[in-house]
Tab-separated table of C-alpha atoms in Angstrom:
chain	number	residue	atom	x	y	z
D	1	UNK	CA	15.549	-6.133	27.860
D	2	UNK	CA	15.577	-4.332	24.245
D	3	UNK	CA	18.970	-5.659	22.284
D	4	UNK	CA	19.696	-3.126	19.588
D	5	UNK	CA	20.765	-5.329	16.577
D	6	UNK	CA	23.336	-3.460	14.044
D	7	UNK	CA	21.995	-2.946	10.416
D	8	UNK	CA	23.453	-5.364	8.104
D	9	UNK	CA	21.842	-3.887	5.099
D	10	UNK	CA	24.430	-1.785	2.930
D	11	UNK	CA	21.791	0.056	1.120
D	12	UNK	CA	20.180	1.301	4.821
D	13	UNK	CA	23.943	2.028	5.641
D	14	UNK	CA	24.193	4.638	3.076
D	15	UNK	CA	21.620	5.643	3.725
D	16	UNK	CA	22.043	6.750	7.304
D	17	UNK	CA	25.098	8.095	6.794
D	18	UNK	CA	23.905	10.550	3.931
D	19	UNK	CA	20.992	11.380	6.310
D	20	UNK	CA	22.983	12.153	9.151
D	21	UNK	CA	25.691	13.800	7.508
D	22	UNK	CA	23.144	15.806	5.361
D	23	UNK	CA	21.383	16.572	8.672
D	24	UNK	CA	24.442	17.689	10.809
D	25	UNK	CA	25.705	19.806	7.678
D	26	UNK	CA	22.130	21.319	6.620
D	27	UNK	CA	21.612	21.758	10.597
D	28	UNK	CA	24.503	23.767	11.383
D	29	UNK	CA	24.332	25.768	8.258
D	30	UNK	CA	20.493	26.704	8.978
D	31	UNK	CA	21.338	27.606	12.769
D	32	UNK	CA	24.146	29.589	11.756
D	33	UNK	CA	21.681	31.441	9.285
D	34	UNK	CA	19.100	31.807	11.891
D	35	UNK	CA	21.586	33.586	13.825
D	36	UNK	CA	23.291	35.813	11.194
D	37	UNK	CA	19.266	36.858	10.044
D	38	UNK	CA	18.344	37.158	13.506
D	39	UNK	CA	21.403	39.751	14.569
D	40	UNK	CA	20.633	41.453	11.212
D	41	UNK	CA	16.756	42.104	11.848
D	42	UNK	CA	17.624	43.175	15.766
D	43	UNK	CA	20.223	45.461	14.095
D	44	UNK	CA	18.090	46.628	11.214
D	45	UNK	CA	15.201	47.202	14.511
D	46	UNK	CA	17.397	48.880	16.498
D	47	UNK	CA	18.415	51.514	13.959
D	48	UNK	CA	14.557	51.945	13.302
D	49	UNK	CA	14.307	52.593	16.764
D	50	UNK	CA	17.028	54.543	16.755
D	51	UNK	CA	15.439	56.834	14.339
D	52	UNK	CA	12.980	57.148	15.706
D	53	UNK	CA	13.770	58.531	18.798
D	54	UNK	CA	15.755	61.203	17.399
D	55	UNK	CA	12.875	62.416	15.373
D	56	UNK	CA	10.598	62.641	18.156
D	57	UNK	CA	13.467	64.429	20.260
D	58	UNK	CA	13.578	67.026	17.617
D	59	UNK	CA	10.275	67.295	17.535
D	60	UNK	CA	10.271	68.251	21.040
D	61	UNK	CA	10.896	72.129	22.082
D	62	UNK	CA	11.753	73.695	25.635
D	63	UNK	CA	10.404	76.869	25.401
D	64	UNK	CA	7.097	76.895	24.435
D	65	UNK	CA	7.152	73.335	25.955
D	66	UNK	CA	6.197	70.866	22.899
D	67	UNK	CA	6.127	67.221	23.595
D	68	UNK	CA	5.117	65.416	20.323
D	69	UNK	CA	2.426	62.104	20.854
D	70	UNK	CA	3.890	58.713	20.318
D	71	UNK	CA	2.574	56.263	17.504
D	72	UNK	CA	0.055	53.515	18.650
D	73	UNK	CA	2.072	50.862	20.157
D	74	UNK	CA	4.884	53.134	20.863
D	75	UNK	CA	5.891	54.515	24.364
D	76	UNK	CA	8.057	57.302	25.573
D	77	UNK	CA	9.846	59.225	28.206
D	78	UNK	CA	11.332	62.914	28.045
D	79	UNK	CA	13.603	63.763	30.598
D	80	UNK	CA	15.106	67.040	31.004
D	81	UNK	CA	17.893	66.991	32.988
D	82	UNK	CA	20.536	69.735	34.127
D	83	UNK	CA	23.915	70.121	36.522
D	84	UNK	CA	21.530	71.243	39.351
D	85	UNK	CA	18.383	69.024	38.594
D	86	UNK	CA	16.626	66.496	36.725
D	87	UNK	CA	13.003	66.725	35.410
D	88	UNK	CA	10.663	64.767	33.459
D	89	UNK	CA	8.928	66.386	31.032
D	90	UNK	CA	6.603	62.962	29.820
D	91	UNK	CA	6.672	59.383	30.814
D	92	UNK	CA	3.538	57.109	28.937
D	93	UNK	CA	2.090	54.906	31.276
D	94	UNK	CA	3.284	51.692	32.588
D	95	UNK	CA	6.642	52.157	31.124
D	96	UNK	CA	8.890	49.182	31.636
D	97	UNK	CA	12.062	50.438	32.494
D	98	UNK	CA	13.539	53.983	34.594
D	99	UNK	CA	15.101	55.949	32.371
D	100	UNK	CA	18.114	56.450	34.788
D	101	UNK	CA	18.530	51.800	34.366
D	102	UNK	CA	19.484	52.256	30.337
D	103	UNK	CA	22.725	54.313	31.815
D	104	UNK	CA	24.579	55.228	28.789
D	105	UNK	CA	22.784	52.452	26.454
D	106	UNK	CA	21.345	53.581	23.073
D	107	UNK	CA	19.495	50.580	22.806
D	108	UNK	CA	18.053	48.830	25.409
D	109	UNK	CA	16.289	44.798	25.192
D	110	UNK	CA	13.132	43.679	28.090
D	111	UNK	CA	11.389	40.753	27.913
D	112	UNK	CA	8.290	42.200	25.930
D	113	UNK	CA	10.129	45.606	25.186
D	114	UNK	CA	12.617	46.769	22.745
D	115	UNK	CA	14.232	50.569	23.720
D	116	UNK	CA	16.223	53.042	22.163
D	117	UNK	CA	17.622	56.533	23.830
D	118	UNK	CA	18.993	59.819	22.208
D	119	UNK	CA	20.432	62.749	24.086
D	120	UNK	CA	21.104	65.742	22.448
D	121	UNK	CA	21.402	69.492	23.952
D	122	UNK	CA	18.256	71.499	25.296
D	123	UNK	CA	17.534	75.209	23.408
D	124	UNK	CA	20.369	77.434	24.225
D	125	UNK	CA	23.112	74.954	25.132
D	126	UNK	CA	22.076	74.997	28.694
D	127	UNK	CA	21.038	70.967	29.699
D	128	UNK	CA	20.386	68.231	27.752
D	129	UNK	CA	17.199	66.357	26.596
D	130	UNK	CA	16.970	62.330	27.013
D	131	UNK	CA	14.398	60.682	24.672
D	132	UNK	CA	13.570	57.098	25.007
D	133	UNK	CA	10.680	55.486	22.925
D	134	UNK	CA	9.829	52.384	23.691
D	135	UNK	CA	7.612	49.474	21.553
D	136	UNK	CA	7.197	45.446	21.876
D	137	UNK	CA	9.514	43.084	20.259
D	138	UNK	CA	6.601	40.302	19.481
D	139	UNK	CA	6.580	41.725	16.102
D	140	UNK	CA	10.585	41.076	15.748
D	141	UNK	CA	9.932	37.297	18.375
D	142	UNK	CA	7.531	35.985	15.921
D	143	UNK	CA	8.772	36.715	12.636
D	144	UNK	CA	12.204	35.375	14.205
D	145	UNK	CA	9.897	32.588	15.013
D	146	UNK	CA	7.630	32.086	11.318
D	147	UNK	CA	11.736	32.396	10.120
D	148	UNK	CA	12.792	29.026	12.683
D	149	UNK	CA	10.158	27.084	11.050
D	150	UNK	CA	10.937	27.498	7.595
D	151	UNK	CA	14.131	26.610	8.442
D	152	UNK	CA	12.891	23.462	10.226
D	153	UNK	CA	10.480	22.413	7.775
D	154	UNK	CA	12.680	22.722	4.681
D	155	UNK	CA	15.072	21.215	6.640
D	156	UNK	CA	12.730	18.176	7.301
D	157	UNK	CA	11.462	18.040	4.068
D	158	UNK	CA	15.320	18.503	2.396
D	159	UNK	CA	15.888	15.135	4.478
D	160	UNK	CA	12.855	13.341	2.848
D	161	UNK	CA	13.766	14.174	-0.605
D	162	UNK	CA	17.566	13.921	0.085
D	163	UNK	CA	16.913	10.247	1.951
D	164	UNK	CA	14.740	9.123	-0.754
D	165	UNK	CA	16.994	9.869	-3.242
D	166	UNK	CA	20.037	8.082	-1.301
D	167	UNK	CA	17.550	5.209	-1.314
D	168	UNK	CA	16.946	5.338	-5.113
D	169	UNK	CA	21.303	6.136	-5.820
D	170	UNK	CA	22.132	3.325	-3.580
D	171	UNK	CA	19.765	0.858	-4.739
D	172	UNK	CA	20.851	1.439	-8.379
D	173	UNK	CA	24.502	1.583	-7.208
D	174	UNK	CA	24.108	-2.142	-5.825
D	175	UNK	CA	22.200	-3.682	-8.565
D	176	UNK	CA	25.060	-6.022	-8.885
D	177	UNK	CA	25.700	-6.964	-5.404
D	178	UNK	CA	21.912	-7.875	-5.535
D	179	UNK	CA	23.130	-10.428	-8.717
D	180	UNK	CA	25.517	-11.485	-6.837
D	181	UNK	CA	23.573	-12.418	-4.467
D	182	UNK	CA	21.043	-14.364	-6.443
D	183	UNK	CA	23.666	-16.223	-8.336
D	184	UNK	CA	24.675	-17.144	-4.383
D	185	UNK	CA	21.614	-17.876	-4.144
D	186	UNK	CA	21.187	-20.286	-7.029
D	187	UNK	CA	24.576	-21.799	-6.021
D	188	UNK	CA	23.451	-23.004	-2.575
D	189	UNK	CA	20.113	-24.540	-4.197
D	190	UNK	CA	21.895	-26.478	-6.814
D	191	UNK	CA	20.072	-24.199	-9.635
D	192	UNK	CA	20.915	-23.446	-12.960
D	193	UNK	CA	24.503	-20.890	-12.076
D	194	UNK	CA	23.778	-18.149	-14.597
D	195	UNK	CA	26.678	-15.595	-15.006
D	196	UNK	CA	26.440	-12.080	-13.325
D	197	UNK	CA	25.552	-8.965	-15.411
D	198	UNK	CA	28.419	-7.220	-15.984
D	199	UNK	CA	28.243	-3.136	-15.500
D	200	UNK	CA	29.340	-1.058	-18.095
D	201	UNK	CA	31.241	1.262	-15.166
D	202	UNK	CA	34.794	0.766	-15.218
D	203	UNK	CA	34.100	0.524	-11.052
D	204	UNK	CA	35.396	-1.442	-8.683
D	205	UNK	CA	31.838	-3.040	-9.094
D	206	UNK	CA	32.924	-4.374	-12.486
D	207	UNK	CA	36.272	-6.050	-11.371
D	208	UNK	CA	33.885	-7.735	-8.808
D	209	UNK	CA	31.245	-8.616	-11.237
D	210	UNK	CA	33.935	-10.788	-13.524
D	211	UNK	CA	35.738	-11.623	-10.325
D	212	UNK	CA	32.432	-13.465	-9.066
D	213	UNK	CA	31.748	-15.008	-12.666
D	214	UNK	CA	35.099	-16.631	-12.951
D	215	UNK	CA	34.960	-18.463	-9.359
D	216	UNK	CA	31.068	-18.856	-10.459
D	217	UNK	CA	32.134	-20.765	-14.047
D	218	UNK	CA	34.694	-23.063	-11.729
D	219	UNK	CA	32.096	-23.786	-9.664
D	220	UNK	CA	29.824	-24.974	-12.350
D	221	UNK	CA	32.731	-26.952	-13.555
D	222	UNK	CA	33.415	-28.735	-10.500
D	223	UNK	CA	29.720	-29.218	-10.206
D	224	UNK	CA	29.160	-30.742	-13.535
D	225	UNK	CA	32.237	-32.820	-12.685
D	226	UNK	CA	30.800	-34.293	-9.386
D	227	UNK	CA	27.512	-34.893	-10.916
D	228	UNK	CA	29.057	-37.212	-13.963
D	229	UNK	CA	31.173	-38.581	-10.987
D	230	UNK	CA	28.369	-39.675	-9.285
D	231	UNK	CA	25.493	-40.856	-12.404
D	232	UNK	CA	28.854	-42.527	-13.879
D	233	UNK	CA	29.984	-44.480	-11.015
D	234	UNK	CA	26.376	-45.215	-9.861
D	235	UNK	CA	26.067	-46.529	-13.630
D	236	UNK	CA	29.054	-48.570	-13.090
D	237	UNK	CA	28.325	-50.571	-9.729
D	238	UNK	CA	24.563	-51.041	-10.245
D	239	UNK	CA	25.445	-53.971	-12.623
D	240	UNK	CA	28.077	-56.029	-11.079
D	241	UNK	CA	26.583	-55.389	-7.998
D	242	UNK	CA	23.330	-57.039	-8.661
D	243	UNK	CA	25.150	-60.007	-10.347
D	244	UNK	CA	26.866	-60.330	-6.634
D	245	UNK	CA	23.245	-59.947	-5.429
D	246	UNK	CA	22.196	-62.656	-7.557
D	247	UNK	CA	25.114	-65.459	-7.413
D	248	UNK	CA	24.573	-65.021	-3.440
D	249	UNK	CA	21.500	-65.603	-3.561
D	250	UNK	CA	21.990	-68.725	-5.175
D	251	UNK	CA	24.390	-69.674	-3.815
D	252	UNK	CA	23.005	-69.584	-0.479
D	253	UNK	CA	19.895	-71.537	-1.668
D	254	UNK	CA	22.890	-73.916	-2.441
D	255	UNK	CA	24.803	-73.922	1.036
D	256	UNK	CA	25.864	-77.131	2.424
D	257	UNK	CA	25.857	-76.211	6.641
D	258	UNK	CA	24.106	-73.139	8.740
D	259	UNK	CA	27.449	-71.299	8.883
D	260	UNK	CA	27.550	-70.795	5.066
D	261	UNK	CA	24.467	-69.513	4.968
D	262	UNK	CA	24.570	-67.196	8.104
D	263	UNK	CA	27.770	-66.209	6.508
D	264	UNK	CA	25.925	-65.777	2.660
D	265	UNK	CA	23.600	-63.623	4.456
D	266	UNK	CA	25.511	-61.449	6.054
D	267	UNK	CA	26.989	-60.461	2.784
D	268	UNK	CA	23.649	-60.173	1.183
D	269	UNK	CA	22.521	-57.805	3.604
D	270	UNK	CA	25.381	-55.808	2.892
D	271	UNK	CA	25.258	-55.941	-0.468
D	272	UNK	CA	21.701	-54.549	-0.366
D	273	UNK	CA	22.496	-51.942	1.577
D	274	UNK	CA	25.535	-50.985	-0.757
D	275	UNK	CA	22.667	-51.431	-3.530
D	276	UNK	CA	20.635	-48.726	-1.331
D	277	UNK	CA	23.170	-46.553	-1.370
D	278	UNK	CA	24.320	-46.592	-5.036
D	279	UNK	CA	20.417	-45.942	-5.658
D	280	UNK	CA	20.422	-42.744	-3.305
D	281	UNK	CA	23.618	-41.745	-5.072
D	282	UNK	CA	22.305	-42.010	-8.716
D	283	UNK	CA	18.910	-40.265	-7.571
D	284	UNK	CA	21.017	-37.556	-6.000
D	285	UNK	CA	23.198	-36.751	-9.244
D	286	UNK	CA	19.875	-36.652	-11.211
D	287	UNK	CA	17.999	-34.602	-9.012
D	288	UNK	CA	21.917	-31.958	-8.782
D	289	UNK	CA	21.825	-32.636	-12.488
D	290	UNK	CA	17.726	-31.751	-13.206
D	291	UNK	CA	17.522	-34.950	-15.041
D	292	UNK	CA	15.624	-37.070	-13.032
D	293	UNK	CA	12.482	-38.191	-15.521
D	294	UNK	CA	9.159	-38.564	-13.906
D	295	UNK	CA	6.236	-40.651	-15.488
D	296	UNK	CA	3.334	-38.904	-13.251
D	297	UNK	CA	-0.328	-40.758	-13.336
D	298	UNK	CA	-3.735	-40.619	-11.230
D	299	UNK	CA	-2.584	-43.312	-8.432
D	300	UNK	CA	-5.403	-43.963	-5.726
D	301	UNK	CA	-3.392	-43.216	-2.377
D	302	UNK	CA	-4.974	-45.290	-0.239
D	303	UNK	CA	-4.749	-48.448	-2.008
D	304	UNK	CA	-1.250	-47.705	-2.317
D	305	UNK	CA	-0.662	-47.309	1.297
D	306	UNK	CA	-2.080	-50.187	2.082
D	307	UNK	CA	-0.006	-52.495	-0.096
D	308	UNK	CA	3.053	-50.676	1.406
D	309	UNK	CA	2.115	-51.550	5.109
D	310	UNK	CA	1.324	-54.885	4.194
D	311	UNK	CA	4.947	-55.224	2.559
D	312	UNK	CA	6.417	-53.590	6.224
D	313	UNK	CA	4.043	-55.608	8.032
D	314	UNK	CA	6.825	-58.278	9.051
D	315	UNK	CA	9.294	-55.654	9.992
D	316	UNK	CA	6.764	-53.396	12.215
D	317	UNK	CA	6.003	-56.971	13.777
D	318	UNK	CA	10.023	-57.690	14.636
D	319	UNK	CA	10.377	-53.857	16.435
D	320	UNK	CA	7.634	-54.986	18.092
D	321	UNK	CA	5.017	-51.969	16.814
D	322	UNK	CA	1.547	-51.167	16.157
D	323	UNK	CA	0.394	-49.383	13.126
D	324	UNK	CA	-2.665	-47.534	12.927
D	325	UNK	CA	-4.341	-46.578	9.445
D	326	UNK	CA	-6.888	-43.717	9.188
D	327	UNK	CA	-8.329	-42.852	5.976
D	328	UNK	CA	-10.698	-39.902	5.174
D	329	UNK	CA	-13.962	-42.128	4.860
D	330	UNK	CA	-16.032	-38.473	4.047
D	331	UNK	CA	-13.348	-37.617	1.293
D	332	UNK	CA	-15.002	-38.313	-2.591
D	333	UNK	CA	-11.574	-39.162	-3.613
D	334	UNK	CA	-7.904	-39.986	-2.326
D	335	UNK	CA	-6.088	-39.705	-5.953
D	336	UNK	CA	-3.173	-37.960	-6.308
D	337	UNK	CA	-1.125	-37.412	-9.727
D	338	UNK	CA	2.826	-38.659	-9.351
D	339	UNK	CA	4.663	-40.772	-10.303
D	340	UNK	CA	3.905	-44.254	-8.960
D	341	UNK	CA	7.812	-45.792	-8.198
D	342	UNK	CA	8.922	-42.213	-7.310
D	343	UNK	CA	6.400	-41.877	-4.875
D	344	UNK	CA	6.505	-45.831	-3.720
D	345	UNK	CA	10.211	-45.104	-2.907
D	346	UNK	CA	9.187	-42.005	-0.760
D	347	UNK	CA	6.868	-43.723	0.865
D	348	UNK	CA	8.773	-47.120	1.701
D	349	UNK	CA	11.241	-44.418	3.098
D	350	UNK	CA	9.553	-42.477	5.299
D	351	UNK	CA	8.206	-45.938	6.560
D	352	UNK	CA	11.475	-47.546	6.999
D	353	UNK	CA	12.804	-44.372	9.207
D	354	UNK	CA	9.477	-44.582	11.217
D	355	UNK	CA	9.882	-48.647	12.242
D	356	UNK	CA	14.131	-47.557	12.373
D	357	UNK	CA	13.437	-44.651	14.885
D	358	UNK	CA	10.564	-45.672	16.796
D	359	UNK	CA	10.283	-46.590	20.633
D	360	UNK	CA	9.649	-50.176	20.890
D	361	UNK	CA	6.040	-51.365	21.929
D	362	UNK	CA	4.548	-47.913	20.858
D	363	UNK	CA	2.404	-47.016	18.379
D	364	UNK	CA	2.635	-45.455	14.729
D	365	UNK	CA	-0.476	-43.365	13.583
D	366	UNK	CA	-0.572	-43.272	9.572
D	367	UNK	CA	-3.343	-41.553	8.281
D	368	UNK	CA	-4.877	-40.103	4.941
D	369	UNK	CA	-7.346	-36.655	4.755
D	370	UNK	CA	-8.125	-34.293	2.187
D	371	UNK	CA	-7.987	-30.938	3.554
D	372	UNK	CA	-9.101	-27.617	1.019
D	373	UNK	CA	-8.377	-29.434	-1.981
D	374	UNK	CA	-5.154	-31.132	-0.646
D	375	UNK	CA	-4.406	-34.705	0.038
D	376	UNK	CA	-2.570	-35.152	3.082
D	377	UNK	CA	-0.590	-38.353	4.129
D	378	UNK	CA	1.120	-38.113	7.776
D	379	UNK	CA	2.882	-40.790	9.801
D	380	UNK	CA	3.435	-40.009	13.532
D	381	UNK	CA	5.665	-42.294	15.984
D	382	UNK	CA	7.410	-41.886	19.489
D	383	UNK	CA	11.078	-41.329	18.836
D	384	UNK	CA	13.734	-43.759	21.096
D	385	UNK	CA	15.856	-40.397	21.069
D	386	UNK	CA	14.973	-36.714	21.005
D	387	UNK	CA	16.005	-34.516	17.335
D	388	UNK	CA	17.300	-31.154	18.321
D	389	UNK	CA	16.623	-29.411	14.491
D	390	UNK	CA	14.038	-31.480	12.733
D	391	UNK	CA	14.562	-28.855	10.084
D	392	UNK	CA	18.444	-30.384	9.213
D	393	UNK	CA	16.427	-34.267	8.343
D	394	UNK	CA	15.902	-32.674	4.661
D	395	UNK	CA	19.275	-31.861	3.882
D	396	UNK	CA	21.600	-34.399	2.328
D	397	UNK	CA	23.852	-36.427	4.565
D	398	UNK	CA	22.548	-35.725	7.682
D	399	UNK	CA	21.648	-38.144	10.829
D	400	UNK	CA	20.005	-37.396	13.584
D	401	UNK	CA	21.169	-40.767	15.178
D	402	UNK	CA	24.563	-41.920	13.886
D	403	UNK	CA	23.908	-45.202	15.481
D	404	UNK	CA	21.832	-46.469	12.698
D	405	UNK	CA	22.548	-47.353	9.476
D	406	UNK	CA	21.834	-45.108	6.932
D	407	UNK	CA	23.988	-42.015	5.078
D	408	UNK	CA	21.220	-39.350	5.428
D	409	UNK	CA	20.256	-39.079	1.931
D	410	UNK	CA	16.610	-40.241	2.034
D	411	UNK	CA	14.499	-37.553	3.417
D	412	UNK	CA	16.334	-35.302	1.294
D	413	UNK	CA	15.558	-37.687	-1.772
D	414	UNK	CA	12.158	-37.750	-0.886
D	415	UNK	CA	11.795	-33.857	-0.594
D	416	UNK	CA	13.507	-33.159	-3.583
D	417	UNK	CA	11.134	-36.016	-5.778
D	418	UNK	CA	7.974	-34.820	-3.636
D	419	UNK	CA	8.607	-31.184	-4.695
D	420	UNK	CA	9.190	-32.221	-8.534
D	421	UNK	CA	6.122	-33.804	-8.136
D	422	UNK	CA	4.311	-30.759	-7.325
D	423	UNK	CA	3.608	-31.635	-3.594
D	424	UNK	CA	5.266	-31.028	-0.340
D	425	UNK	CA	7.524	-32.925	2.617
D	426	UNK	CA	7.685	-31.305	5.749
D	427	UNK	CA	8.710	-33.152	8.952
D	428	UNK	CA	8.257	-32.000	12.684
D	429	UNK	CA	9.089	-33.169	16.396
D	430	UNK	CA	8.352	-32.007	19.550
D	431	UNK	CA	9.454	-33.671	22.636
D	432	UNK	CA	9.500	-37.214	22.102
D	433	UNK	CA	7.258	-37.117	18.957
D	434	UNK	CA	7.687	-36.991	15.267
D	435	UNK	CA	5.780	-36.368	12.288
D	436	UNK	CA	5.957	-36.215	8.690
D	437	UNK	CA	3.550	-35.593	6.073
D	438	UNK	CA	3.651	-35.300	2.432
D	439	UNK	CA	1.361	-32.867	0.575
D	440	UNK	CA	-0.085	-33.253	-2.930
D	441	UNK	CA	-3.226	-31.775	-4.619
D	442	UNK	CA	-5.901	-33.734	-4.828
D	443	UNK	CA	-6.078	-35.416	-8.876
């Protein structure tokens, strides 16, 4: 079943409705013209016609009998015709019509045949002589027809030129609806918000132009607000909260019975986690903010991997996992160029939401490969829950599975420091089964 979509582009818009208006106007105009030259030339024929059959009708005498030839092409009929009796003095052969069928028509239209007829009085007043000559209208049919197609083809070629320059008006006319929409654009990417160029029309386009740059210059203003917000508050709780981190800790190495320190730990492990999430809020300000530094150097890959699943090798036990590690043994080289905490956090991430999200007693398959001048790490694991829209993971705050703890900010972290890094994250799942894998060139 074909499902005719509307056109959402405003520059096709106009478009179409210059073309079709052009093309109903031009249309009607050129058939009207048709017609008015067509009626002319039958007229202009038919008085030729005309003409001619009352020259050859004078050129005809009763007594002597003198019947003048008709032209090549041409046919005719003489009829002489009284009150007692009608006679015909000539008839050409294969003529298309009887005389006596025109009636009282001077001219006279057939399907191949055009006719004209002239009486006047016979020598001596006494009957009348009919002339009717006779010649084909293919002449008249195709010059109508050479006329139809110069119509049609200046009508088709009027549309072209008129179309193209609709296309060329239209596209110059929305110049700053195309601003517009890059400053949009920008807006929704957390890029720099440049202001929109103003036209020098005093059009509606201009009261929309400075329209658009005031809400644009509040919206950079709220922007730069939340992002101070954020890298000042972060600031702010990263400091008292590690001295909380750090008398607990003591303090639990310090605890008299079990219940103090089951109760110590509990509010250690919250404490890190509010740690976590400071740490994801500070990286997201500098990363909305462009000022996230990066200290990039050669790190070999693969020896970083393998201290990171030796770290997570306790927690992969407790889920009660298996991790497999492949590494390119026919790859020269697994050395990437990045910067070595950056990409240590990425990578501790996309580890933690492997052993967080995986089916217990399966598998998790991390491997390394260099692929056309690209180092590829992926990490694969069977999901305890399906994900709808894999592609949502890399935006910030969302959770595929509210049930675990988390705000949704680290996948989007790690895309954002992978891509300043010059690499790429891109995560998948079908059925049951997700993957992610993080791209970088080979160093």
């Amino acid at each position: 079943m074909v499902v005719f979509r509307p056109v959402r582009s405003i520059r096709v818009k106009i478009c179409l409705v210059f073309g079709i208006t052009f093309f109903l106007g031009f249309a009607g105009a050129a058939t009207y013209v048709f017609h008015e030259v067509k009626k002319v030339l039958i007229q202009q024929e038919n008085r030729v016609m005309t003409d001619r059959a009352i020259r050859l009708s004078e050129r005809t005498s009763l007594y002597p009998l003198v019947i003048p030839l008709p032209d090549r092409g041409e046919m005719l009929a003489l009829w002489y015709t009284t009150d007692r009796f009608s006679k015909r003095l000539y008839q050409s052969p294969n003529f298309p019509v009887n005389p006596g069928d025109m009636d009282n028509r001077t001219v006279m239209q057939t399907d191949t045949f055009q006719l004209a007829r002239y009486v006047r009085n016979a020598e001596g007043g006494y009957g009348k002589l009919t002339t009717i000559v006779g010649r084909s209208n293919r002449p008249l049919a195709r010059q109508l027809q050479r006329i139809g197609w110069l119509l049609t083809i200046t009508l088709l070629l009027s549309m072209v030129l008129s179309g193209l320059g609709a296309w060329i008006l239209s596209g110059w006319l929305l110049r700053p609806l195309k601003a517009i929409i890059t400053s949009a654009r920008s807006v929704n990417l957390a890029e720099e918000v440049t202001p929109i160029p103003t036209p020098n029309s005093n059009d509606e386009l201009k009261e929309l132009a400075e329209t658009i740059n005031d809400m644009l210059a509040r919206i950079r203003q709220a922007v730069d607000t939340q992002h101070n917000f954020f890298a000042a508050a972060s600031h702010e709780l990263r400091t008292p909260l590690s001295i909380l981190r750090t008398e607990i800790e003591v303090a639990q190495r310090a605890a008299i019975n079990d219940r103090e320190r089951n109760f110590l730990a509990s509010q250690l492990a919250e404490l890190r986690r509010l740690s976590r999430l400071v740490d994801d809020l500070l990286a997201m300000s500098q990363l909305r903010a462009g000022t996230l530094q990066l200290r990039p150097e050669f790190i070999e890959l693969d020896d970083l991997t393998l201290q990171l699943t030796e770290r997570y090798h306790s927690s992969i036990n407790q889920r009660q996992l298996y991790l497999s590690v492949q590494l390119d043994d026919t790859a020269p080289s697994l050395t990437v160029r990045a910067d070595q905490d950056k990409l240590t956090n990425v990578l501790l991430n996309l580890l933690d939401n492997a052993v967080k999200y995986a089916r217990p007693h399966t598998q998790l398959d991390l491997s390394i490969t260099a692929q056309k001048g690209l180092i590829v790490w992926s990490l694969t694991n069977l999901t305890s829950v399906p994900i709808p829209d894999p592609d949502r993971l890399t935006r910030e705050f969302y959770q595929a599975d509210a049930r675990h703890d988390g705000y949704g900010l680290g996948l989007w972290i790690s895309h954002q420091i992978v891509r300043l890094m010059g690499g790429s994250l891109t995560v998948s799942a079908t059925n049951d089964t997700f993957r992610a894998e993080v791209h970088f060139k080979n160093g």
